Short mmCIF file of C-alpha atoms (C1' of nucleotides) in Angstrom, two decimals:
data_model
loop_
_atom_site.label_atom_id
_atom_site.label_comp_id
_atom_site.label_asym_id
_atom_site.label_seq_id
_atom_site.Cartn_x
_atom_site.Cartn_y
_atom_site.Cartn_z
CA UNK A 28 103.88 30.86 20.29
CA UNK A 29 103.69 34.44 19.22
CA UNK A 30 106.34 33.72 16.67
CA UNK A 31 104.47 30.73 15.36
CA UNK A 32 101.32 32.76 14.96
CA UNK A 33 103.08 35.48 13.06
CA UNK A 34 104.71 32.91 10.83
CA UNK A 35 101.40 31.44 9.88
CA UNK A 36 99.99 34.82 9.01
CA UNK A 37 103.03 35.78 6.97
CA UNK A 38 103.08 32.47 5.18
CA UNK A 39 99.56 33.24 4.05
CA UNK A 40 100.36 36.74 2.92
CA UNK A 41 98.30 38.46 5.52
CA UNK A 42 99.60 41.43 7.39
CA UNK A 43 100.21 40.79 11.03
CA UNK A 44 97.72 42.69 13.12
CA UNK A 45 96.68 42.27 16.70
CA UNK A 46 93.18 41.21 15.75
CA UNK A 47 94.32 38.46 13.46
CA UNK A 48 96.90 37.28 15.94
CA UNK A 49 94.27 37.08 18.64
CA UNK A 50 91.80 35.13 16.55
CA UNK A 51 94.42 32.78 15.23
CA UNK A 52 95.60 32.23 18.77
CA UNK A 53 92.10 31.23 19.80
CA UNK A 54 92.03 28.63 17.07
CA UNK A 55 95.43 27.27 18.06
CA UNK A 56 94.62 27.17 21.74
CA UNK A 57 91.69 24.86 21.51
CA UNK A 58 91.79 22.20 18.90
CA UNK A 59 88.09 22.45 18.19
CA UNK A 60 85.94 24.51 15.95
CA UNK A 61 84.79 28.03 16.64
CA UNK A 62 81.73 29.86 15.48
CA UNK A 63 81.70 33.57 14.94
CA UNK A 64 79.89 33.85 18.21
CA UNK A 65 82.47 31.86 20.19
CA UNK A 66 85.20 34.10 18.94
CA UNK A 67 83.32 37.19 19.92
CA UNK A 68 82.88 35.91 23.44
CA UNK A 69 86.33 34.56 24.03
CA UNK A 70 88.10 37.51 22.57
CA UNK A 71 86.72 39.52 25.46
CA UNK A 72 84.96 42.38 23.68
CA UNK A 73 88.28 43.39 22.29
CA UNK A 74 87.29 44.10 18.73
CA UNK A 75 84.44 44.72 16.42
CA UNK A 76 82.00 42.13 15.10
CA UNK A 77 82.81 43.30 11.63
CA UNK A 78 86.49 42.64 12.09
CA UNK A 79 85.71 39.08 13.06
CA UNK A 80 83.63 38.60 9.95
CA UNK A 81 86.36 39.96 7.78
CA UNK A 82 89.10 38.07 9.52
CA UNK A 83 87.29 34.78 9.19
CA UNK A 84 86.65 35.55 5.57
CA UNK A 85 90.33 36.24 5.01
CA UNK A 86 91.42 33.07 6.78
CA UNK A 87 88.92 31.11 4.77
CA UNK A 88 90.10 32.51 1.47
CA UNK A 89 93.69 31.75 2.33
CA UNK A 90 92.73 28.23 3.20
CA UNK A 91 93.88 28.54 6.78
CA UNK A 92 90.54 27.44 8.14
CA UNK A 93 87.65 25.46 6.75
CA UNK A 94 84.00 25.67 7.57
CA UNK A 95 82.03 22.90 9.19
CA UNK A 96 78.31 22.78 8.56
CA UNK A 97 76.18 22.07 11.59
CA UNK A 98 72.53 21.37 12.10
CA UNK A 99 71.87 24.51 14.02
CA UNK A 100 72.28 27.62 12.02
CA UNK A 101 75.81 28.44 13.05
CA UNK A 102 78.73 27.77 10.78
CA UNK A 103 81.82 26.74 12.65
CA UNK A 104 85.38 27.07 11.53
CA UNK A 105 88.39 24.95 12.28
CA UNK A 106 92.06 25.18 11.45
CA UNK A 107 93.22 23.37 8.38
CA UNK A 108 96.19 21.13 8.59
CA UNK A 109 99.34 21.86 6.67
CA UNK A 110 98.54 19.79 3.63
CA UNK A 111 95.60 22.00 2.99
CA UNK A 112 96.53 24.60 0.44
CA UNK A 113 94.60 27.54 -0.79
CA UNK A 114 91.37 26.62 -2.46
CA UNK A 115 91.96 22.94 -2.19
CA UNK A 116 91.08 21.26 1.04
CA UNK A 117 92.14 17.89 2.26
CA UNK A 118 90.11 17.95 5.39
CA UNK A 119 88.63 14.57 4.76
CA UNK A 120 88.40 13.72 8.40
CA UNK A 121 85.34 13.37 10.56
CA UNK A 122 83.85 16.23 12.53
CA UNK A 123 82.26 15.55 15.86
CA UNK A 124 79.69 17.67 17.64
CA UNK A 125 79.17 16.92 21.32
CA UNK A 126 75.57 17.20 22.39
CA UNK A 127 76.63 17.65 25.99
CA UNK A 128 79.23 20.38 25.91
CA UNK A 129 78.40 21.70 22.46
CA UNK A 130 81.98 21.62 21.29
CA UNK A 131 82.85 20.71 17.76
CA UNK A 132 86.13 18.96 17.20
CA UNK A 133 88.00 17.56 14.27
CA UNK A 134 88.79 13.89 14.61
CA UNK A 135 91.97 13.99 12.60
CA UNK A 136 92.55 10.31 13.07
CA UNK A 137 89.24 9.21 11.69
CA UNK A 138 89.09 9.26 7.92
CA UNK A 139 85.90 9.57 5.99
CA UNK A 140 85.21 6.18 4.44
CA UNK A 141 85.01 6.05 0.65
CA UNK A 142 81.52 6.34 -0.71
CA UNK A 143 80.02 5.03 -3.88
CA UNK A 144 77.29 7.05 -5.49
CA UNK A 145 74.87 6.05 -8.24
CA UNK A 146 76.03 6.44 -11.83
CA UNK A 147 76.04 9.96 -13.09
CA UNK A 148 77.10 11.61 -9.86
CA UNK A 149 80.52 13.16 -9.58
CA UNK A 150 81.90 13.46 -6.07
CA UNK A 151 83.91 16.53 -5.27
CA UNK A 152 83.91 16.65 -1.53
CA UNK A 153 82.64 14.53 1.30
CA UNK A 154 81.78 15.87 4.70
CA UNK A 155 80.99 13.64 7.63
CA UNK A 156 79.42 15.02 10.73
CA UNK A 157 78.94 12.85 13.78
CA UNK A 158 77.03 13.93 16.82
CA UNK A 159 77.04 12.28 20.21
CA UNK A 160 78.90 12.55 23.47
CA UNK A 161 82.58 13.31 23.44
CA UNK A 162 85.34 11.75 25.44
CA UNK A 163 85.62 14.46 28.06
CA UNK A 164 81.90 14.59 28.69
CA UNK A 165 81.75 10.84 29.05
CA UNK A 166 84.46 10.89 31.67
CA UNK A 167 82.65 13.55 33.63
CA UNK A 168 79.77 11.20 34.30
CA UNK B 23 47.25 14.09 -4.05
CA UNK B 24 45.29 16.53 -2.03
CA UNK B 25 43.97 13.65 -0.01
CA UNK B 26 47.44 12.29 0.58
CA UNK B 27 48.63 15.66 1.82
CA UNK B 28 45.77 16.00 4.23
CA UNK B 29 46.36 12.50 5.50
CA UNK B 30 49.95 13.26 6.31
CA UNK B 31 49.00 16.36 8.22
CA UNK B 32 46.29 14.57 10.16
CA UNK B 33 48.53 11.66 10.94
CA UNK B 34 50.87 14.12 12.54
CA UNK B 35 48.18 15.83 14.53
CA UNK B 36 48.42 19.10 12.72
CA UNK B 37 45.35 20.93 11.63
CA UNK B 38 44.89 21.10 7.91
CA UNK B 39 45.36 24.62 6.68
CA UNK B 40 46.03 25.95 3.23
CA UNK B 41 49.49 27.15 4.16
CA UNK B 42 50.59 23.80 5.48
CA UNK B 43 49.09 22.00 2.55
CA UNK B 44 50.95 24.24 0.15
CA UNK B 45 54.30 23.81 1.85
CA UNK B 46 53.90 20.09 2.21
CA UNK B 47 52.96 19.93 -1.44
CA UNK B 48 56.18 21.67 -2.37
CA UNK B 49 58.15 19.08 -0.49
CA UNK B 50 56.28 16.23 -2.11
CA UNK B 51 56.58 17.67 -5.58
CA UNK B 52 60.31 17.76 -5.74
CA UNK B 53 62.16 15.06 -3.95
CA UNK B 54 64.95 17.36 -2.90
CA UNK B 55 65.57 19.62 0.02
CA UNK B 56 64.17 23.09 0.42
CA UNK B 57 65.49 26.04 2.33
CA UNK B 58 63.25 28.61 3.87
CA UNK B 59 64.12 30.84 0.98
CA UNK B 60 63.15 28.32 -1.69
CA UNK B 61 59.77 27.87 -0.13
CA UNK B 62 59.18 31.56 -0.04
CA UNK B 63 59.96 31.87 -3.72
CA UNK B 64 58.07 28.87 -4.98
CA UNK B 65 55.00 29.51 -2.92
CA UNK B 66 54.48 32.64 -4.97
CA UNK B 67 54.29 35.32 -2.31
CA UNK B 68 51.23 33.61 -1.02
CA UNK B 69 51.91 33.75 2.67
CA UNK B 70 53.97 35.36 5.33
CA UNK B 71 57.62 34.66 6.08
CA UNK B 72 56.64 34.05 9.64
CA UNK B 73 54.16 31.39 8.68
CA UNK B 74 56.89 29.56 6.84
CA UNK B 75 59.15 29.67 9.86
CA UNK B 76 56.42 28.35 12.07
CA UNK B 77 55.30 25.72 9.63
CA UNK B 78 58.80 24.38 9.20
CA UNK B 79 59.19 24.37 12.94
CA UNK B 80 55.98 22.39 13.32
CA UNK B 81 56.94 19.88 10.64
CA UNK B 82 60.32 19.49 12.26
CA UNK B 83 58.89 18.86 15.70
CA UNK B 84 56.51 16.28 14.32
CA UNK B 85 59.37 14.56 12.59
CA UNK B 86 57.90 15.04 9.15
CA UNK B 87 61.02 16.72 7.87
CA UNK B 88 64.64 16.73 8.90
CA UNK B 89 67.22 19.40 8.53
CA UNK B 90 70.31 19.07 6.41
CA UNK B 91 73.32 21.15 7.34
CA UNK B 92 75.09 22.79 4.43
CA UNK B 93 78.30 24.69 4.09
CA UNK B 94 76.67 27.92 3.17
CA UNK B 95 74.61 29.39 5.89
CA UNK B 96 71.26 28.05 4.80
CA UNK B 97 69.63 25.13 6.52
CA UNK B 98 67.71 22.94 4.15
CA UNK B 99 64.87 20.64 4.99
CA UNK B 100 63.80 17.39 3.42
CA UNK B 101 60.92 15.03 3.94
CA UNK B 102 61.49 12.14 6.25
CA UNK B 103 60.60 8.70 5.12
CA UNK B 104 57.95 6.70 6.87
CA UNK B 105 60.20 4.89 9.26
CA UNK B 106 61.12 8.17 10.76
CA UNK B 107 59.02 8.76 13.83
CA UNK B 108 58.76 11.77 16.03
CA UNK B 109 62.00 12.66 17.70
CA UNK B 110 63.82 9.68 16.33
CA UNK B 111 65.23 9.93 12.88
CA UNK B 112 66.42 7.17 10.68
CA UNK B 113 67.61 9.36 7.91
CA UNK B 114 70.93 7.65 7.72
CA UNK B 115 71.29 8.15 4.05
CA UNK B 116 73.64 10.43 2.19
CA UNK B 117 72.78 13.99 1.22
CA UNK B 118 74.09 15.40 -1.98
CA UNK B 119 74.55 19.04 -2.87
CA UNK B 120 75.05 19.83 -6.53
CA UNK B 121 77.54 22.61 -7.11
CA UNK B 122 76.08 23.25 -10.55
CA UNK B 123 72.35 23.55 -9.99
CA UNK B 124 72.50 24.12 -6.25
CA UNK B 125 69.92 21.47 -5.49
CA UNK B 126 70.18 19.30 -2.45
CA UNK B 127 68.83 15.81 -2.72
CA UNK B 128 68.57 12.80 -0.48
CA UNK B 129 70.24 9.74 -1.89
CA UNK B 130 67.93 7.27 -0.26
CA UNK B 131 69.75 4.34 -1.75
CA UNK B 132 73.14 5.26 -0.40
CA UNK B 133 73.61 4.35 3.22
CA UNK B 134 76.07 6.07 5.46
CA UNK B 135 78.89 3.61 6.08
CA UNK B 136 79.50 2.61 9.68
CA UNK B 137 82.12 4.66 11.41
CA UNK B 138 84.43 3.77 14.25
CA UNK B 139 85.40 6.52 16.62
CA UNK B 140 88.17 6.55 19.23
CA UNK B 141 87.38 5.12 22.65
CA UNK B 142 85.26 7.32 24.81
CA UNK B 143 83.10 8.73 22.07
CA UNK B 144 79.46 7.79 21.85
CA UNK B 145 77.87 8.11 18.44
CA UNK B 146 74.31 9.26 18.31
CA UNK B 147 73.86 10.41 14.76
CA UNK B 148 75.91 10.45 11.62
CA UNK B 149 75.39 12.89 8.82
CA UNK B 150 77.11 12.57 5.49
CA UNK B 151 77.14 15.41 3.05
CA UNK B 152 78.56 14.96 -0.41
CA UNK B 153 79.04 17.77 -2.85
CA UNK B 154 79.74 17.51 -6.53
CA UNK B 155 77.80 17.43 -9.76
CA UNK B 156 74.49 15.63 -9.87
CA UNK B 157 73.13 13.30 -12.48
CA UNK B 158 70.95 15.82 -14.27
CA UNK B 159 73.68 18.43 -14.49
CA UNK B 160 76.10 15.89 -15.84
CA UNK B 161 73.72 14.97 -18.59
CA UNK B 162 73.23 18.55 -19.57
CA UNK B 163 76.87 18.84 -20.59
"C1'" DG C 8 32.81 27.47 21.08
"C1'" DT C 9 37.52 26.51 21.80
"C1'" DA C 10 41.91 25.79 20.47
"C1'" DA C 11 44.99 26.28 17.01
"C1'" DC C 12 46.88 28.92 13.08
"C1'" DT C 13 47.86 33.15 10.51
"C1'" DG C 14 49.21 37.84 9.37
"C1'" DC C 15 50.87 42.09 10.78
"C1'" DA C 16 53.88 44.93 13.38
"C1'" DA C 17 57.83 45.29 15.81
"C1'" DA C 18 61.71 43.68 18.34
"C1'" DA C 19 65.89 41.19 18.39
"C1'" DT C 20 69.75 39.25 15.85
"C1'" DA C 21 72.89 38.58 12.25
"C1'" DT C 22 75.45 40.04 8.14
"C1'" DT C 23 77.17 43.34 4.65
"C1'" DT C 24 78.89 47.75 2.90
"C1'" DG C 25 80.98 52.49 2.75
"C1'" DC C 26 84.08 55.44 4.44
"C1'" DA C 27 87.37 57.84 7.30
"C1'" DT C 28 91.21 56.64 10.16
"C1'" DC C 29 94.96 53.91 11.73
"C1'" DC C 30 98.46 50.37 11.35
"C1'" DT C 31 101.88 47.27 8.46
"C1'" DT C 32 105.07 46.87 5.45
"C1'" DA D 23 104.35 56.77 1.54
"C1'" DA D 24 101.03 53.24 -0.08
"C1'" DG D 25 98.14 49.64 0.67
"C1'" DG D 26 95.75 47.10 3.63
"C1'" DA D 27 93.08 46.54 8.06
"C1'" DT D 28 90.07 48.37 11.48
"C1'" DG D 29 86.14 50.73 13.72
"C1'" DC D 30 82.06 53.08 13.35
"C1'" DA D 31 77.68 54.03 11.30
"C1'" DA D 32 74.23 52.53 8.64
"C1'" DA D 33 72.00 49.62 5.31
"C1'" DT D 34 70.25 44.76 4.67
"C1'" DA D 35 68.77 40.49 5.87
"C1'" DT D 36 67.18 37.00 9.01
"C1'" DT D 37 64.69 35.16 12.87
"C1'" DT D 38 61.72 35.63 16.93
"C1'" DT D 39 57.82 37.34 19.62
"C1'" DG D 40 53.24 39.43 20.87
"C1'" DC D 41 48.80 40.08 19.75
"C1'" DA D 42 44.48 40.47 17.41
"C1'" DG D 43 41.77 38.41 13.94
"C1'" DT D 44 40.65 34.14 11.43
"C1'" DT D 45 40.11 29.30 10.60
"C1'" DA D 46 39.86 24.33 11.68
"C1'" DC D 47 37.72 20.89 14.34
#
DNA sequence: GTAACTGCAAAATATTTGCATCCTT
DNA sequence: AAGGATGCAAATATTTTGCAGTTAC
């Protein structure tokens, strides 16, 4: 695992530091999305707020993560899959926000359906955000 | 126009004040979405930041506007159509963010296609956010 | 007149920047 | 050793809250 994490960082030309390893590990551990706030909590007060901002920024610029807009004010970030190179994202899958547990997950298997816009509009990117109750929360009932 | 604005406010059980009339007017004038910041600018320093926060909150609670998540950190708000009653939104149309002019508009005519999620997931709301170049910006070229 | 709304001040929160120090390479 | 990353302090920016004064009904 540790090896894998370091590989990812190196592959993206980022120096391997404990902070980045920790944050990347958090992303790998749970296959959902994390907001700045989540990271701060789960990292266990280990490092500075500022470092988290800068680390997320770096990951974003390298294309390692992508941001998911949500209705509340918090931007969440999720790992990009391998076919997602720097600056050009292929994360055309659906994002799901659970209203029960609050988790945001990427539904890799669910593709965003093609959309036809009126004449004159050029589509660059499509984002689909579904809210509802997720699998785990449904089973809990 | 002024009559129409007052009617809308009354219909939603909000007292008619100059601030609310002004903000509602802004929404009616341009059929796009406005962020808190936009309102502050276009209102011409007329009233307090805080009033804008509270007004937007009130409009939101009454179901007069809905929020549109965007990739940058700013939440934008747009008017709801008439079939959108308090607490229950039918704004299942596509939102478009223009990367050229920065405007966010509701594409009322474009419905969000139905989406099928894996077993166990319950869908409550679907939001579709398309970015690209809008009609007006395309014509400018 | 009463309840609701607004503006001001201030608190709480979130984000950005500069710089000295420390860690990677 | 050099360049990049981090932590701290501080500057900005954003959002929330309390309260007194004002306005709508």
